[in-house]
Amino acid sequence: MLWATVGVVGLGFLVALEIAARGYGKPGPITVQWRELIVAPQSGTVLYASMTLMLVVLTWRQRFIAVGAAIGIDLVFWLVRWIVGAQMMFGSGALWVTLGCAVIAVTRRTGRERRLLLMGVGLALLLVTGRKTGYTWLLITSKTRPMVLDQYVATADQALGNPSWVVGRIVEATGTVGAHVLEWVYIQLAVGAVIVALYQLRNVATERRFPSHHLVRTFLVIGLLGPGIYMIFPVVGPIFAYGADGEQWALANLWPHTAPPIGVPVPMPFDEFTPRNCMPSLHTAWATAIFIHSRKGPRALRYLGTFWLVATLGATLGFGYHYGADIISGIVFTLTIEAGLRAQARGWDRSATRVVVHGTVVFVAMLASYRYLPVRMAELPWLFGPLLVLATASVILVYVRTTRRWDREAASAVATVRVPEQRREQQPELVV
């Protein structure tokens, strides 16, 4: 019943987004997804990464067959597209294989094996569909929120020292090499997520079950809840509101060399194309989730998680996509969601309520202060800057303390489970 309810709600959500997108003259997530079975996909990397998540439920022999089939189908599509002069992109093969596994699960599997394979397919399709719904959400934000609140966030950001302007100049000084590395990490965020998720799901094929909590759950919930905040607090980012990319809609071409002046902020109109996707920074939120879930892995995975988080922060700030206020809000946003999902997996208790409520209160207080106290924050940076940092640190501290206690309790529970020793049968005595 739970999975059926989730499926019905998810389908209704997709249909609503499809209708909304069609109302603006654009194809919705369902149409775009089905088109990619034939036409060139928007991102072949995401489709193959999604298929890779599905492979965790298959045996090694089945994995090789699936990958070989995906590559073979892509080669055929590549040849046909080359002949007809269509746009070139790989990934359709991975989508065909994923849907083919769904058909096999329904027609050739039964019971637990069918459920496991369908869960693997669902995991892959959720990642792909989540990206498509994200594009539609961004379209909706640009069409339904003509006024943006960048002046408020930029003014409040003065309390943090205008980190986007500072990091923007640093990235500019690194030249093309540094910019290309950061751009690749920023665009290929799903690659880092899949690497960590594959480590967490490495035993699914042998244990025939998914772990109670893993990175993909956090990723999907972040992507589901984040766009709702975009609608409440629409912000386009410094490169648009204060930089050259904003063109005639920008207040001035100030980013990243000249800090914006302190004044009384007001909502400002912006174009109907730029997404209002800054508050909170979901790239930071997702990179924070990668960092958190990589902590229990081997050293190489922990290094990867740290690198992805640092590089993502550098890209979001250094390219002018986000303000510093967006970044710390994204961190608080992720820790609150992660704590709630972990609590849901282990069983809800008072400690879980405390950490989730604490994170929620801090997040709401941040947004309220950006909206209603930006001038005071800019005029008293020595007060509000440390307060913002301390508020973020408090959420981190409460999360770390609580989850460590949960881990100790889980380890203790496992250690106290005793396996009964096998009873020795009495051996018959020798009769002489």
Coordinates of C-alpha atoms in Angstrom, one line a residue:
M1 CA 0.0 0.0 0.0
L2 CA 2.8 2.4 0.8
W3 CA 4.6 1.8 -2.5
A4 CA 1.3 2.1 -4.3
T5 CA 0.5 5.4 -2.6
V6 CA 3.9 6.8 -3.4
G7 CA 3.6 5.7 -7.0
V8 CA 0.2 7.3 -7.4
V9 CA 1.3 10.6 -5.8
G10 CA 4.5 10.7 -7.9
L11 CA 2.5 10.0 -11.1
G12 CA 0.1 12.8 -10.2
F13 CA 2.9 15.2 -9.5
L14 CA 4.5 14.4 -12.9
V15 CA 1.2 14.9 -14.7
A16 CA 0.7 18.2 -12.9
L17 CA 4.2 19.4 -14.0
E18 CA 3.5 18.2 -17.5
I19 CA 0.3 20.2 -17.7
A20 CA 2.0 23.3 -16.2
A21 CA 4.9 23.1 -18.7
R22 CA 2.5 22.7 -21.6
G23 CA 0.7 25.8 -20.4
Y24 CA 4.0 27.7 -21.0
G25 CA 4.5 26.2 -24.4
K26 CA 7.3 23.8 -23.2
P27 CA 7.3 20.0 -23.1
G28 CA 7.1 18.6 -19.5
P29 CA 9.2 15.9 -17.8
I30 CA 7.1 13.0 -19.1
T31 CA 7.3 14.1 -22.7
V32 CA 11.0 14.9 -22.5
Q33 CA 11.7 11.5 -21.0
W34 CA 9.9 9.5 -23.6
R35 CA 11.5 11.5 -26.4
E36 CA 14.9 10.5 -25.2
L37 CA 14.2 6.9 -26.2
I38 CA 14.7 8.1 -29.8
V39 CA 16.1 11.6 -29.9
A40 CA 19.4 12.7 -28.4
P41 CA 19.2 12.9 -24.6
Q42 CA 20.0 16.1 -22.7
S43 CA 22.6 14.2 -20.6
G44 CA 23.9 10.8 -21.5
T45 CA 26.1 10.8 -18.3
V46 CA 23.0 10.9 -16.1
L47 CA 21.3 8.1 -18.0
Y48 CA 24.3 5.8 -17.7
A49 CA 24.7 6.8 -14.1
S50 CA 21.1 5.9 -13.4
M51 CA 21.5 2.6 -15.2
T52 CA 24.5 1.9 -13.0
L53 CA 22.4 2.3 -9.9
M54 CA 20.0 -0.3 -11.3
L55 CA 22.9 -2.7 -11.9
V56 CA 23.4 -3.2 -8.1
V57 CA 20.5 -5.7 -8.1
L58 CA 21.9 -7.8 -10.9
T59 CA 24.6 -10.5 -10.9
W60 CA 27.9 -9.8 -12.5
R61 CA 27.0 -11.8 -15.6
Q62 CA 23.7 -9.8 -16.0
R63 CA 25.6 -6.6 -15.5
F64 CA 28.0 -7.3 -18.3
I65 CA 25.0 -8.2 -20.6
A66 CA 23.1 -5.0 -19.6
V67 CA 26.1 -2.7 -20.2
G68 CA 27.0 -4.4 -23.5
A69 CA 23.4 -4.1 -24.7
A70 CA 23.3 -0.4 -23.7
I71 CA 26.5 0.3 -25.6
G72 CA 25.3 -1.7 -28.6
I73 CA 22.0 0.2 -28.8
D74 CA 23.9 3.5 -28.5
L75 CA 26.2 2.6 -31.3
V76 CA 23.2 1.9 -33.5
F77 CA 21.5 5.2 -32.5
W78 CA 24.8 7.1 -33.1
L79 CA 25.1 5.7 -36.6
V80 CA 21.5 6.5 -37.5
R81 CA 21.8 10.1 -36.1
W82 CA 25.0 10.6 -38.0
I83 CA 23.4 9.4 -41.2
V84 CA 20.3 11.7 -40.9
G85 CA 22.4 14.6 -39.5
A86 CA 20.6 14.7 -36.1
Q87 CA 22.0 15.9 -32.8
M88 CA 24.6 13.5 -31.4
M89 CA 24.5 12.3 -27.8
F90 CA 24.8 9.0 -26.1
G91 CA 22.5 7.6 -23.4
S92 CA 19.5 6.3 -25.2
G93 CA 20.9 2.8 -24.9
A94 CA 21.0 3.0 -21.1
L95 CA 17.4 4.2 -21.0
W96 CA 16.3 1.3 -23.2
V97 CA 18.1 -1.2 -21.0
T98 CA 16.6 0.2 -17.8
L99 CA 13.0 0.0 -19.2
G100 CA 13.8 -3.5 -20.6
C101 CA 14.7 -4.6 -17.1
A102 CA 11.3 -3.3 -15.9
V103 CA 9.6 -5.4 -18.5
I104 CA 11.7 -8.5 -17.5
A105 CA 10.7 -7.9 -13.8
V106 CA 7.0 -7.9 -14.7
T107 CA 7.0 -10.8 -17.1
R108 CA 9.9 -13.1 -16.0
R109 CA 10.3 -12.5 -12.3
T110 CA 8.1 -13.3 -9.3
G111 CA 7.9 -12.6 -5.6
R112 CA 11.0 -11.1 -3.9
E113 CA 13.1 -11.1 -7.1
R114 CA 10.5 -9.1 -9.0
R115 CA 10.2 -6.6 -6.2
L116 CA 14.0 -6.2 -5.9
L117 CA 14.4 -5.7 -9.7
L118 CA 11.6 -3.2 -9.8
M119 CA 13.1 -1.3 -6.9
G120 CA 16.4 -1.1 -8.9
V121 CA 14.6 0.1 -12.0
G122 CA 12.6 2.6 -9.9
L123 CA 15.8 3.9 -8.3
A124 CA 17.3 4.5 -11.8
L125 CA 14.2 6.2 -13.2
L126 CA 13.7 8.4 -10.1
L127 CA 17.2 9.8 -10.6
V128 CA 16.5 10.5 -14.3
T129 CA 13.0 11.8 -13.7
G130 CA 14.2 14.0 -10.8
R131 CA 16.5 15.8 -13.2
K132 CA 13.6 16.3 -15.7
T133 CA 11.2 17.6 -13.0
G134 CA 14.0 19.9 -11.9
Y135 CA 14.1 21.6 -15.3
T136 CA 10.3 22.0 -15.3
W137 CA 10.4 23.5 -11.8
L138 CA 13.0 26.0 -12.9
L139 CA 10.8 27.0 -15.8
I140 CA 7.9 27.5 -13.5
T141 CA 9.9 29.7 -11.1
S142 CA 11.0 31.9 -14.0
K143 CA 7.4 32.3 -15.3
T144 CA 5.5 32.7 -12.0
R145 CA 8.0 34.8 -10.0
P146 CA 8.6 38.0 -12.1
M147 CA 10.1 39.8 -9.0
V148 CA 13.3 38.5 -7.3
L149 CA 14.8 39.2 -3.9
D150 CA 18.4 39.5 -4.8
Q151 CA 18.8 42.9 -3.3
Y152 CA 17.8 41.5 0.1
V153 CA 20.2 38.5 0.0
A154 CA 23.1 40.6 -1.4
T155 CA 22.6 43.2 1.4
A156 CA 22.4 40.4 4.1
D157 CA 25.5 38.9 2.5
Q158 CA 27.5 41.9 3.6
A159 CA 27.5 40.4 7.1
L160 CA 29.4 37.5 5.7
G161 CA 31.9 39.6 3.8
N162 CA 30.5 39.1 0.3
P163 CA 32.0 35.7 -0.2
S164 CA 30.8 35.3 -3.8
W165 CA 32.7 38.4 -4.8
V166 CA 35.9 37.2 -3.0
V167 CA 35.8 33.7 -4.4
G168 CA 34.9 35.0 -7.8
R169 CA 38.1 37.0 -7.9
I170 CA 40.0 33.9 -6.7
V171 CA 38.6 31.7 -9.5
E172 CA 39.3 34.4 -12.0
A173 CA 42.9 34.5 -10.9
T174 CA 43.3 30.7 -11.3
G175 CA 42.7 31.0 -15.1
T176 CA 41.0 28.5 -17.4
V177 CA 42.4 25.4 -15.7
G178 CA 40.8 26.1 -12.3
A179 CA 37.6 27.2 -13.9
H180 CA 37.3 24.1 -16.1
V181 CA 37.8 21.8 -13.1
L182 CA 35.2 23.5 -11.0
E183 CA 32.8 23.6 -14.0
W184 CA 33.2 19.9 -14.5
V185 CA 32.5 19.1 -10.8
Y186 CA 29.5 21.5 -10.8
I187 CA 27.9 20.0 -13.9
Q188 CA 28.7 16.3 -13.2
L189 CA 27.4 16.3 -9.6
A190 CA 25.5 13.1 -10.3
V191 CA 28.8 11.3 -11.0
G192 CA 30.1 11.9 -7.4
A193 CA 26.7 10.9 -6.1
V194 CA 26.6 7.6 -8.0
I195 CA 30.1 6.7 -6.9
V196 CA 29.2 7.1 -3.2
A197 CA 25.8 5.4 -3.8
L198 CA 27.4 2.4 -5.5
Y199 CA 29.6 1.9 -2.5
Q200 CA 26.6 2.0 -0.1
L201 CA 24.6 -0.4 -2.4
R202 CA 27.5 -2.8 -3.2
N203 CA 26.0 -5.7 -1.2
V204 CA 22.4 -5.5 -2.6
A205 CA 23.0 -8.2 -5.2
T206 CA 24.2 -10.7 -2.5
E207 CA 22.0 -9.7 0.4
R208 CA 18.9 -9.3 -2.0
R209 CA 17.8 -6.2 -0.1
F210 CA 18.5 -2.5 0.0
P211 CA 19.9 -0.8 3.1
S212 CA 17.5 1.1 5.2
H213 CA 19.1 4.5 4.3
H214 CA 21.4 5.6 1.5
L215 CA 22.5 8.6 -0.4
V216 CA 19.9 8.4 -3.2
R217 CA 17.0 8.9 -0.6
T218 CA 18.6 12.1 0.6
F219 CA 19.2 13.3 -3.0
L220 CA 15.6 12.8 -4.0
V221 CA 14.1 14.5 -1.0
I222 CA 16.4 17.5 -1.4
G223 CA 15.3 17.8 -5.0
L224 CA 11.7 17.4 -4.0
L225 CA 11.6 20.0 -1.3
G226 CA 14.2 22.6 -2.6
P227 CA 12.1 24.0 -5.5
G228 CA 9.3 24.8 -3.1
I229 CA 11.7 27.2 -1.3
Y230 CA 12.6 28.7 -4.7
M231 CA 8.9 29.7 -5.1
I232 CA 8.8 31.3 -1.6
F233 CA 12.2 33.1 -1.9
P234 CA 13.0 33.7 -5.6
V235 CA 16.6 34.7 -6.2
V236 CA 18.6 34.6 -9.4
G237 CA 22.2 35.0 -8.2
P238 CA 24.9 37.6 -8.3
I239 CA 26.2 36.9 -11.8
F240 CA 22.7 37.8 -13.1
A241 CA 21.5 40.5 -10.6
Y242 CA 24.9 42.2 -10.4
G243 CA 26.9 40.8 -13.3
A244 CA 27.2 40.7 -17.1
D245 CA 24.9 37.7 -17.5
G246 CA 21.9 39.7 -16.3
E247 CA 22.3 42.1 -19.3
Q248 CA 19.7 44.9 -19.1
W249 CA 18.0 43.3 -16.1
A250 CA 21.0 43.6 -13.8
L251 CA 21.2 46.5 -11.4
A252 CA 24.8 47.1 -12.5
N253 CA 27.9 45.2 -13.7
L254 CA 29.5 44.9 -10.3
W255 CA 30.3 41.2 -9.9
P256 CA 33.0 40.1 -8.9
H257 CA 35.2 43.2 -8.7
T258 CA 33.0 45.8 -6.9
A259 CA 30.9 44.9 -3.9
P260 CA 27.3 46.1 -4.1
P261 CA 26.5 49.2 -2.1
I262 CA 24.4 49.1 1.1
G263 CA 21.0 50.5 0.5
V264 CA 17.3 49.8 1.2
P265 CA 16.5 46.6 -0.7
V266 CA 13.4 46.2 -2.8
P267 CA 12.0 43.4 -5.0
M268 CA 13.3 43.8 -8.5
P269 CA 11.8 42.6 -11.8
F270 CA 13.8 40.1 -13.9
D271 CA 13.3 38.3 -17.2
E272 CA 11.1 35.2 -17.8
F273 CA 14.0 32.9 -18.6
T274 CA 16.5 32.9 -15.7
P275 CA 15.6 30.3 -13.0
R276 CA 15.0 31.6 -9.5
N277 CA 17.0 28.8 -8.1
C278 CA 19.4 30.3 -5.5
M279 CA 17.8 30.0 -2.1
P280 CA 18.9 27.6 -0.8
S281 CA 21.8 26.4 -2.9
L282 CA 20.8 22.8 -3.8
H283 CA 24.2 22.2 -5.4
T284 CA 25.7 22.9 -2.0
A285 CA 22.9 20.7 -0.4
W286 CA 23.6 17.8 -2.7
A287 CA 27.4 18.1 -2.3
T288 CA 27.0 18.2 1.5
A289 CA 25.0 15.0 1.3
I290 CA 27.8 13.4 -0.8
F291 CA 30.3 14.5 1.9
I292 CA 28.1 13.1 4.7
H293 CA 27.5 9.7 3.1
S294 CA 31.2 9.3 2.1
R295 CA 32.4 9.5 5.8
K296 CA 31.8 5.8 6.4
G297 CA 33.6 4.7 3.3
P298 CA 37.3 3.9 2.7
R299 CA 39.9 6.7 2.6
A300 CA 39.6 7.2 -1.1
L301 CA 35.9 7.7 -0.9
R302 CA 36.2 10.1 2.0
Y303 CA 38.8 12.2 -0.1
L304 CA 36.3 12.2 -3.0
G305 CA 33.5 13.4 -0.8
T306 CA 35.7 16.2 0.6
F307 CA 36.9 17.2 -2.8
W308 CA 33.4 17.3 -4.3
L309 CA 32.1 19.5 -1.5
V310 CA 35.0 22.0 -1.6
A311 CA 35.0 22.1 -5.4
T312 CA 31.2 22.6 -5.5
L313 CA 31.4 25.4 -3.0
G314 CA 34.1 27.0 -5.1
A315 CA 32.0 26.7 -8.2
T316 CA 28.8 28.0 -6.7
L317 CA 30.4 31.0 -5.3
G318 CA 33.2 31.5 -7.8
F319 CA 31.0 31.5 -10.9
G320 CA 28.5 33.9 -9.3
Y321 CA 25.7 31.4 -9.1
H322 CA 25.1 31.9 -5.3
Y323 CA 25.6 34.2 -2.4
G324 CA 27.2 33.1 0.8
A325 CA 23.8 33.2 2.5
D326 CA 22.5 30.6 0.0
I327 CA 25.5 28.3 0.9
I328 CA 25.0 28.2 4.7
S329 CA 21.2 27.8 4.2
G330 CA 21.9 24.8 1.9
I331 CA 24.1 23.2 4.5
V332 CA 21.4 23.6 7.2
F333 CA 18.7 22.4 4.8
T334 CA 20.6 19.2 4.0
L335 CA 21.5 18.3 7.6
T336 CA 17.9 18.7 8.7
I337 CA 16.6 16.4 5.8
E338 CA 19.4 13.9 6.4
A339 CA 18.6 13.7 10.2
G340 CA 14.9 13.2 9.4
L341 CA 15.5 10.4 6.9
R342 CA 17.9 8.6 9.2
A343 CA 15.4 8.9 12.0
Q344 CA 12.7 7.5 9.8
A345 CA 14.9 4.5 8.9
R346 CA 16.0 3.7 12.5
G347 CA 12.8 4.7 14.3
W348 CA 11.7 8.1 15.5
D349 CA 12.5 9.2 19.0
R350 CA 12.9 12.4 21.0
S351 CA 16.5 13.0 19.9
A352 CA 15.4 12.8 16.2
T353 CA 12.7 15.4 16.9
R354 CA 15.1 17.6 18.6
V355 CA 17.7 17.7 15.8
V356 CA 15.0 18.1 13.0
V357 CA 13.2 20.9 14.9
H358 CA 16.5 22.6 15.6
G359 CA 17.5 22.6 12.0
T360 CA 14.1 23.7 10.8
V361 CA 14.0 26.6 13.2
V362 CA 17.5 27.8 12.2
F363 CA 16.6 27.5 8.5
V364 CA 13.4 29.5 8.8
A365 CA 15.2 32.1 11.0
M366 CA 17.9 32.5 8.3
L367 CA 15.3 33.1 5.5
A368 CA 13.3 35.5 7.7
S369 CA 16.5 37.5 8.6
Y370 CA 17.5 37.7 4.9
R371 CA 14.1 39.1 4.1
Y372 CA 13.3 41.4 7.0
L373 CA 16.7 42.3 8.6
P374 CA 19.1 42.7 5.7
V375 CA 20.0 46.3 6.3
R376 CA 20.7 45.7 10.0
M377 CA 22.8 42.7 9.1
A378 CA 24.9 44.8 6.6
E379 CA 25.3 47.7 9.1
L380 CA 26.4 45.3 12.0
P381 CA 28.5 42.6 10.3
W382 CA 30.5 42.1 13.4
L383 CA 27.3 40.9 15.1
F384 CA 25.2 39.2 12.4
G385 CA 28.2 37.5 10.6
P386 CA 29.3 35.5 13.6
L387 CA 25.6 34.8 14.5
L388 CA 25.0 33.2 11.1
V389 CA 28.2 31.1 11.3
L390 CA 27.3 30.0 14.9
A391 CA 23.8 29.1 13.9
T392 CA 25.1 26.9 11.1
A393 CA 27.7 25.4 13.4
S394 CA 25.0 24.7 16.0
V395 CA 23.1 22.6 13.5
I396 CA 26.2 20.8 12.5
L397 CA 27.1 20.1 16.1
V398 CA 23.7 18.8 17.1
Y399 CA 23.6 16.6 14.0
V400 CA 27.0 15.1 14.6
R401 CA 26.4 14.4 18.2
T402 CA 23.0 12.9 17.6
T403 CA 24.0 10.7 14.7
R404 CA 27.1 9.5 16.5
R405 CA 25.0 8.4 19.4
W406 CA 22.7 6.6 17.0
D407 CA 25.7 4.8 15.5
R408 CA 26.9 3.7 18.9
E409 CA 23.5 2.5 19.9
A410 CA 23.2 0.5 16.6
A411 CA 26.7 -1.0 17.1
S412 CA 25.9 -1.9 20.7
A413 CA 22.6 -3.5 19.6
V414 CA 24.5 -5.6 17.1
A415 CA 27.1 -6.6 19.6
T416 CA 24.5 -7.8 22.2
V417 CA 22.8 -10.1 19.8
R418 CA 24.2 -13.5 20.8
V419 CA 24.2 -16.4 18.4
P420 CA 23.2 -19.5 20.3
E421 CA 25.9 -22.2 20.4
Q422 CA 25.1 -25.4 18.8
R423 CA 24.2 -28.1 21.3
R424 CA 26.6 -31.0 21.4
E425 CA 25.0 -34.3 21.3
Q426 CA 26.2 -36.9 23.8
Q427 CA 28.3 -39.5 22.2
P428 CA 27.4 -43.1 23.1
E429 CA 29.9 -44.8 25.3
L430 CA 31.9 -47.7 24.0
V431 CA 30.8 -51.0 25.3
V432 CA 33.5 -53.5 25.7

